[in-house]
Amino acid sequence: MTSALDYWPAPPPWGWTADDLDRLPSEGPNGEPDFFKHVELIDGVLVFMSPQKRFHQRMIRSLTEALGDRTPEQMAAVDQMDVKLGHRMRPCPDVLVVDAAAAEDDERTCYTPGEVHLVVEVVSPESEDRDRKTKPFRYAEAGIPHFWRVENNGGKPVVYVYELDPATRAYRLTGIHHGRLTVPVPFPIDVDLDKLPR
């Protein structure tokens, strides 16, 4: 059987698909270690994520823990797991709140939009356009009800909170949070952003 990697570095004739990501090895075609470890599929294009800066890593860890401590029983907070939005769209959000039953399945490599309640993207210099434009549009189009974008403002997080308008299938900004994040949905959340672990 022909593999998508048989055509590397060009994409296969059928283009990259969301299911191809489950068949990629961890090492690259020439034996590069962890070559495919941090890759996502955006509109049929493989996007290799650059190494994280400390702010990015700190926000992922802190927000995952903060959300995990507050999620209701039927939900769970996870980090850096793919969401399969379509045949050619499988981004890897930084933090997600998903159905607890889906999170309990240790064999999962991705979630479906119907299992996701909240997606959080921590913006990095190399991912600004994807995190601010491409991904939110696609998350909204897929019907994910809540989206947060975290920006670095001099080493302090600023959280932009969006909620899906079901009539237009587009996100609307409901708040910009400095210092403290307090929202009632998707469940009551009150987090002191300035006191997140360093």
mmCIF file of C-alpha atoms in Angstrom:
data_model
loop_
_atom_site.group_PDB
_atom_site.id
_atom_site.type_symbol
_atom_site.label_atom_id
_atom_site.label_comp_id
_atom_site.label_asym_id
_atom_site.label_seq_id
_atom_site.Cartn_x
_atom_site.Cartn_y
_atom_site.Cartn_z
ATOM 1 C CA MET A 1 0.000 0.000 0.000
ATOM 2 C CA THR A 2 1.294 3.450 -0.901
ATOM 3 C CA SER A 3 1.960 5.786 2.014
ATOM 4 C CA ALA A 4 1.696 9.554 1.967
ATOM 5 C CA LEU A 5 5.388 9.633 2.976
ATOM 6 C CA ASP A 6 6.362 7.821 -0.255
ATOM 7 C CA TYR A 7 6.058 11.226 -1.958
ATOM 8 C CA TRP A 8 8.041 13.208 0.627
ATOM 9 C CA PRO A 9 8.907 16.095 0.605
ATOM 10 C CA ALA A 10 6.090 16.771 -1.878
ATOM 11 C CA PRO A 11 2.555 16.075 -0.661
ATOM 12 C CA PRO A 12 0.918 12.906 -1.935
ATOM 13 C CA PRO A 13 -1.195 13.288 -5.110
ATOM 14 C CA TRP A 14 -4.377 13.145 -3.011
ATOM 15 C CA GLY A 15 -3.032 15.817 -0.645
ATOM 16 C CA TRP A 16 -2.488 15.458 3.065
ATOM 17 C CA THR A 17 -5.535 14.333 5.038
ATOM 18 C CA ALA A 18 -6.419 14.398 8.736
ATOM 19 C CA ASP A 19 -6.095 10.604 8.877
ATOM 20 C CA ASP A 20 -2.529 10.756 7.491
ATOM 21 C CA LEU A 21 -1.378 12.292 10.781
ATOM 22 C CA ASP A 22 -2.137 9.013 12.576
ATOM 23 C CA ARG A 23 0.180 7.186 10.188
ATOM 24 C CA LEU A 24 3.201 9.499 10.438
ATOM 25 C CA PRO A 25 6.210 8.038 12.239
ATOM 26 C CA SER A 26 7.850 9.998 15.042
ATOM 27 C CA GLU A 27 11.113 10.277 13.121
ATOM 28 C CA GLY A 28 11.521 12.002 9.781
ATOM 29 C CA PRO A 29 12.042 10.379 6.358
ATOM 30 C CA ASN A 30 15.816 10.601 6.808
ATOM 31 C CA GLY A 31 15.803 9.403 10.418
ATOM 32 C CA GLU A 32 15.482 12.846 12.053
ATOM 33 C CA PRO A 33 14.345 12.247 15.666
ATOM 34 C CA ASP A 34 10.903 13.585 16.638
ATOM 35 C CA PHE A 35 10.476 15.130 13.171
ATOM 36 C CA PHE A 36 6.702 14.640 13.109
ATOM 37 C CA LYS A 37 6.163 15.033 16.854
ATOM 38 C CA HIS A 38 4.729 18.565 16.660
ATOM 39 C CA VAL A 39 2.821 18.850 13.388
ATOM 40 C CA GLU A 40 -0.715 19.888 12.579
ATOM 41 C CA LEU A 41 -2.764 19.956 9.388
ATOM 42 C CA ILE A 42 -4.153 23.353 8.365
ATOM 43 C CA ASP A 43 -6.200 23.403 5.155
ATOM 44 C CA GLY A 44 -4.351 20.357 3.825
ATOM 45 C CA VAL A 45 -0.867 21.702 4.609
ATOM 46 C CA LEU A 46 1.458 20.157 7.193
ATOM 47 C CA VAL A 47 2.520 22.866 9.638
ATOM 48 C CA PHE A 48 5.571 22.136 11.759
ATOM 49 C CA MET A 49 5.431 23.939 15.074
ATOM 50 C CA SER A 50 8.589 25.697 16.185
ATOM 51 C CA PRO A 51 10.055 25.155 19.675
ATOM 52 C CA GLN A 52 7.975 26.770 22.412
ATOM 53 C CA LYS A 53 9.094 29.834 24.282
ATOM 54 C CA ARG A 54 8.842 29.665 28.060
ATOM 55 C CA PHE A 55 5.752 31.937 28.189
ATOM 56 C CA HIS A 56 3.929 29.612 25.787
ATOM 57 C CA GLN A 57 4.840 26.484 27.744
ATOM 58 C CA ARG A 58 4.011 28.129 31.092
ATOM 59 C CA MET A 59 0.573 29.243 29.903
ATOM 60 C CA ILE A 60 -0.277 25.797 28.541
ATOM 61 C CA ARG A 61 0.654 24.090 31.797
ATOM 62 C CA SER A 62 -0.943 26.712 34.086
ATOM 63 C CA LEU A 63 -4.209 27.036 32.167
ATOM 64 C CA THR A 64 -4.598 23.276 31.802
ATOM 65 C CA GLU A 65 -4.197 22.885 35.577
ATOM 66 C CA ALA A 66 -6.444 25.867 36.393
ATOM 67 C CA LEU A 67 -9.209 24.642 34.092
ATOM 68 C CA GLY A 68 -8.794 21.047 35.227
ATOM 69 C CA ASP A 69 -9.337 22.120 38.839
ATOM 70 C CA ARG A 70 -12.614 23.818 37.914
ATOM 71 C CA THR A 71 -14.212 21.608 35.254
ATOM 72 C CA PRO A 72 -17.506 19.973 36.136
ATOM 73 C CA GLU A 73 -17.562 16.186 36.390
ATOM 74 C CA GLN A 74 -18.643 15.644 32.782
ATOM 75 C CA MET A 75 -15.707 17.670 31.340
ATOM 76 C CA ALA A 76 -11.920 17.462 31.443
ATOM 77 C CA ALA A 77 -9.051 19.803 30.534
ATOM 78 C CA VAL A 78 -6.336 18.416 28.255
ATOM 79 C CA ASP A 79 -3.448 19.992 26.391
ATOM 80 C CA GLN A 80 -1.923 19.699 22.944
ATOM 81 C CA MET A 81 -4.376 17.192 21.476
ATOM 82 C CA ASP A 82 -5.649 17.427 17.906
ATOM 83 C CA VAL A 83 -9.195 18.290 16.882
ATOM 84 C CA LYS A 84 -10.333 16.783 13.588
ATOM 85 C CA LEU A 85 -12.351 19.590 12.003
ATOM 86 C CA GLY A 86 -12.606 18.012 8.570
ATOM 87 C CA HIS A 87 -10.894 15.888 5.929
ATOM 88 C CA ARG A 88 -8.001 18.371 5.557
ATOM 89 C CA MET A 89 -8.124 20.220 8.866
ATOM 90 C CA ARG A 90 -6.632 18.865 12.088
ATOM 91 C CA PRO A 91 -5.143 21.605 14.273
ATOM 92 C CA CYS A 92 -3.508 20.951 17.630
ATOM 93 C CA PRO A 93 -4.838 23.532 20.131
ATOM 94 C CA ASP A 94 -2.725 24.387 23.142
ATOM 95 C CA VAL A 95 -5.464 23.665 25.709
ATOM 96 C CA LEU A 96 -8.918 22.118 25.353
ATOM 97 C CA VAL A 97 -11.898 21.331 27.533
ATOM 98 C CA VAL A 98 -13.537 18.163 26.236
ATOM 99 C CA ASP A 99 -16.115 15.606 27.300
ATOM 100 C CA ALA A 100 -14.734 13.591 30.225
ATOM 101 C CA ALA A 101 -15.598 10.315 28.471
ATOM 102 C CA ALA A 102 -13.483 11.309 25.465
ATOM 103 C CA ALA A 103 -10.578 12.369 27.696
ATOM 104 C CA GLU A 104 -10.600 9.011 29.472
ATOM 105 C CA ASP A 105 -9.818 7.134 26.243
ATOM 106 C CA ASP A 106 -6.021 6.832 26.284
ATOM 107 C CA GLU A 107 -5.960 5.490 22.704
ATOM 108 C CA ARG A 108 -7.369 8.692 21.208
ATOM 109 C CA THR A 109 -5.179 10.833 18.947
ATOM 110 C CA CYS A 110 -7.813 13.509 18.296
ATOM 111 C CA TYR A 111 -11.242 14.738 19.274
ATOM 112 C CA THR A 112 -14.266 15.710 17.211
ATOM 113 C CA PRO A 113 -15.786 19.216 17.419
ATOM 114 C CA GLY A 114 -18.871 17.811 19.167
ATOM 115 C CA GLU A 115 -16.673 16.628 22.045
ATOM 116 C CA VAL A 116 -14.958 20.011 22.512
ATOM 117 C CA HIS A 117 -16.401 22.766 24.718
ATOM 118 C CA LEU A 118 -13.467 25.203 24.750
ATOM 119 C CA VAL A 119 -10.309 25.711 22.712
ATOM 120 C CA VAL A 120 -7.413 27.873 23.938
ATOM 121 C CA GLU A 121 -4.589 29.074 21.688
ATOM 122 C CA VAL A 122 -1.511 30.746 23.181
ATOM 123 C CA VAL A 123 -0.130 33.058 20.496
ATOM 124 C CA SER A 124 3.524 32.735 19.495
ATOM 125 C CA PRO A 125 5.332 35.024 17.041
ATOM 126 C CA GLU A 126 5.413 32.280 14.395
ATOM 127 C CA SER A 127 1.742 31.359 14.852
ATOM 128 C CA GLU A 128 0.122 34.825 15.033
ATOM 129 C CA ASP A 129 -1.861 34.591 11.786
ATOM 130 C CA ARG A 130 -2.991 31.020 12.423
ATOM 131 C CA ASP A 131 -3.999 31.693 16.048
ATOM 132 C CA ARG A 132 -5.683 35.041 15.361
ATOM 133 C CA LYS A 133 -7.364 34.360 12.010
ATOM 134 C CA THR A 134 -7.279 30.874 10.492
ATOM 135 C CA LYS A 135 -7.898 28.660 13.503
ATOM 136 C CA PRO A 136 -10.675 30.714 15.178
ATOM 137 C CA PHE A 137 -12.571 30.833 11.886
ATOM 138 C CA ARG A 138 -12.284 27.061 11.506
ATOM 139 C CA TYR A 139 -13.197 26.345 15.137
ATOM 140 C CA ALA A 140 -16.307 28.512 14.802
ATOM 141 C CA GLU A 141 -17.237 26.942 11.471
ATOM 142 C CA ALA A 142 -17.032 23.517 13.182
ATOM 143 C CA GLY A 143 -19.363 24.690 15.961
ATOM 144 C CA ILE A 144 -16.974 24.713 18.942
ATOM 145 C CA PRO A 145 -18.835 26.985 21.377
ATOM 146 C CA HIS A 146 -15.951 28.750 23.161
ATOM 147 C CA PHE A 147 -12.541 30.036 22.067
ATOM 148 C CA TRP A 148 -9.859 31.864 24.058
ATOM 149 C CA ARG A 149 -6.777 33.540 22.628
ATOM 150 C CA VAL A 150 -3.913 34.225 25.043
ATOM 151 C CA GLU A 151 -1.453 36.993 24.178
ATOM 152 C CA ASN A 152 1.841 37.872 25.871
ATOM 153 C CA ASN A 153 1.796 41.465 27.149
ATOM 154 C CA GLY A 154 5.226 42.083 28.663
ATOM 155 C CA GLY A 155 5.337 38.637 30.262
ATOM 156 C CA LYS A 156 1.745 38.830 31.532
ATOM 157 C CA PRO A 157 -1.150 37.002 29.890
ATOM 158 C CA VAL A 158 -4.081 38.802 28.324
ATOM 159 C CA VAL A 159 -7.006 36.499 27.541
ATOM 160 C CA TYR A 160 -9.430 37.339 24.724
ATOM 161 C CA VAL A 161 -12.664 35.413 25.279
ATOM 162 C CA TYR A 162 -14.994 34.549 22.403
ATOM 163 C CA GLU A 163 -18.373 32.841 22.283
ATOM 164 C CA LEU A 164 -19.984 31.261 19.240
ATOM 165 C CA ASP A 165 -23.052 32.949 17.784
ATOM 166 C CA PRO A 166 -25.007 29.887 16.609
ATOM 167 C CA ALA A 167 -26.988 31.903 14.052
ATOM 168 C CA THR A 168 -23.909 33.124 12.169
ATOM 169 C CA ARG A 169 -21.454 30.333 13.152
ATOM 170 C CA ALA A 170 -18.949 33.069 14.017
ATOM 171 C CA TYR A 171 -17.261 34.039 17.259
ATOM 172 C CA ARG A 172 -18.009 37.301 19.003
ATOM 173 C CA LEU A 173 -15.683 38.848 21.553
ATOM 174 C CA THR A 174 -17.225 38.800 25.028
ATOM 175 C CA GLY A 175 -14.285 40.166 27.001
ATOM 176 C CA ILE A 176 -10.593 41.032 27.236
ATOM 177 C CA HIS A 177 -9.147 39.937 30.558
ATOM 178 C CA HIS A 178 -6.071 41.443 32.231
ATOM 179 C CA GLY A 179 -5.007 40.286 35.680
ATOM 180 C CA ARG A 180 -8.103 38.205 36.404
ATOM 181 C CA LEU A 181 -10.202 35.944 34.188
ATOM 182 C CA THR A 182 -13.793 35.570 35.380
ATOM 183 C CA VAL A 183 -16.374 34.005 33.041
ATOM 184 C CA PRO A 184 -19.627 32.070 33.594
ATOM 185 C CA VAL A 185 -19.300 29.785 30.536
ATOM 186 C CA PRO A 186 -18.589 27.059 29.532
ATOM 187 C CA PHE A 187 -18.622 26.692 33.353
ATOM 188 C CA PRO A 188 -17.852 29.196 36.139
ATOM 189 C CA ILE A 189 -14.170 30.121 35.962
ATOM 190 C CA ASP A 190 -12.275 32.591 38.157
ATOM 191 C CA VAL A 191 -8.496 32.615 37.669
ATOM 192 C CA ASP A 192 -5.952 35.150 38.925
ATOM 193 C CA LEU A 193 -3.836 35.444 35.772
ATOM 194 C CA ASP A 194 -1.078 37.371 37.541
ATOM 195 C CA LYS A 195 -0.634 34.529 40.032
ATOM 196 C CA LEU A 196 -0.344 31.664 37.577
ATOM 197 C CA PRO A 197 2.759 29.594 38.409
ATOM 198 C CA ARG A 198 5.997 30.788 36.825
#
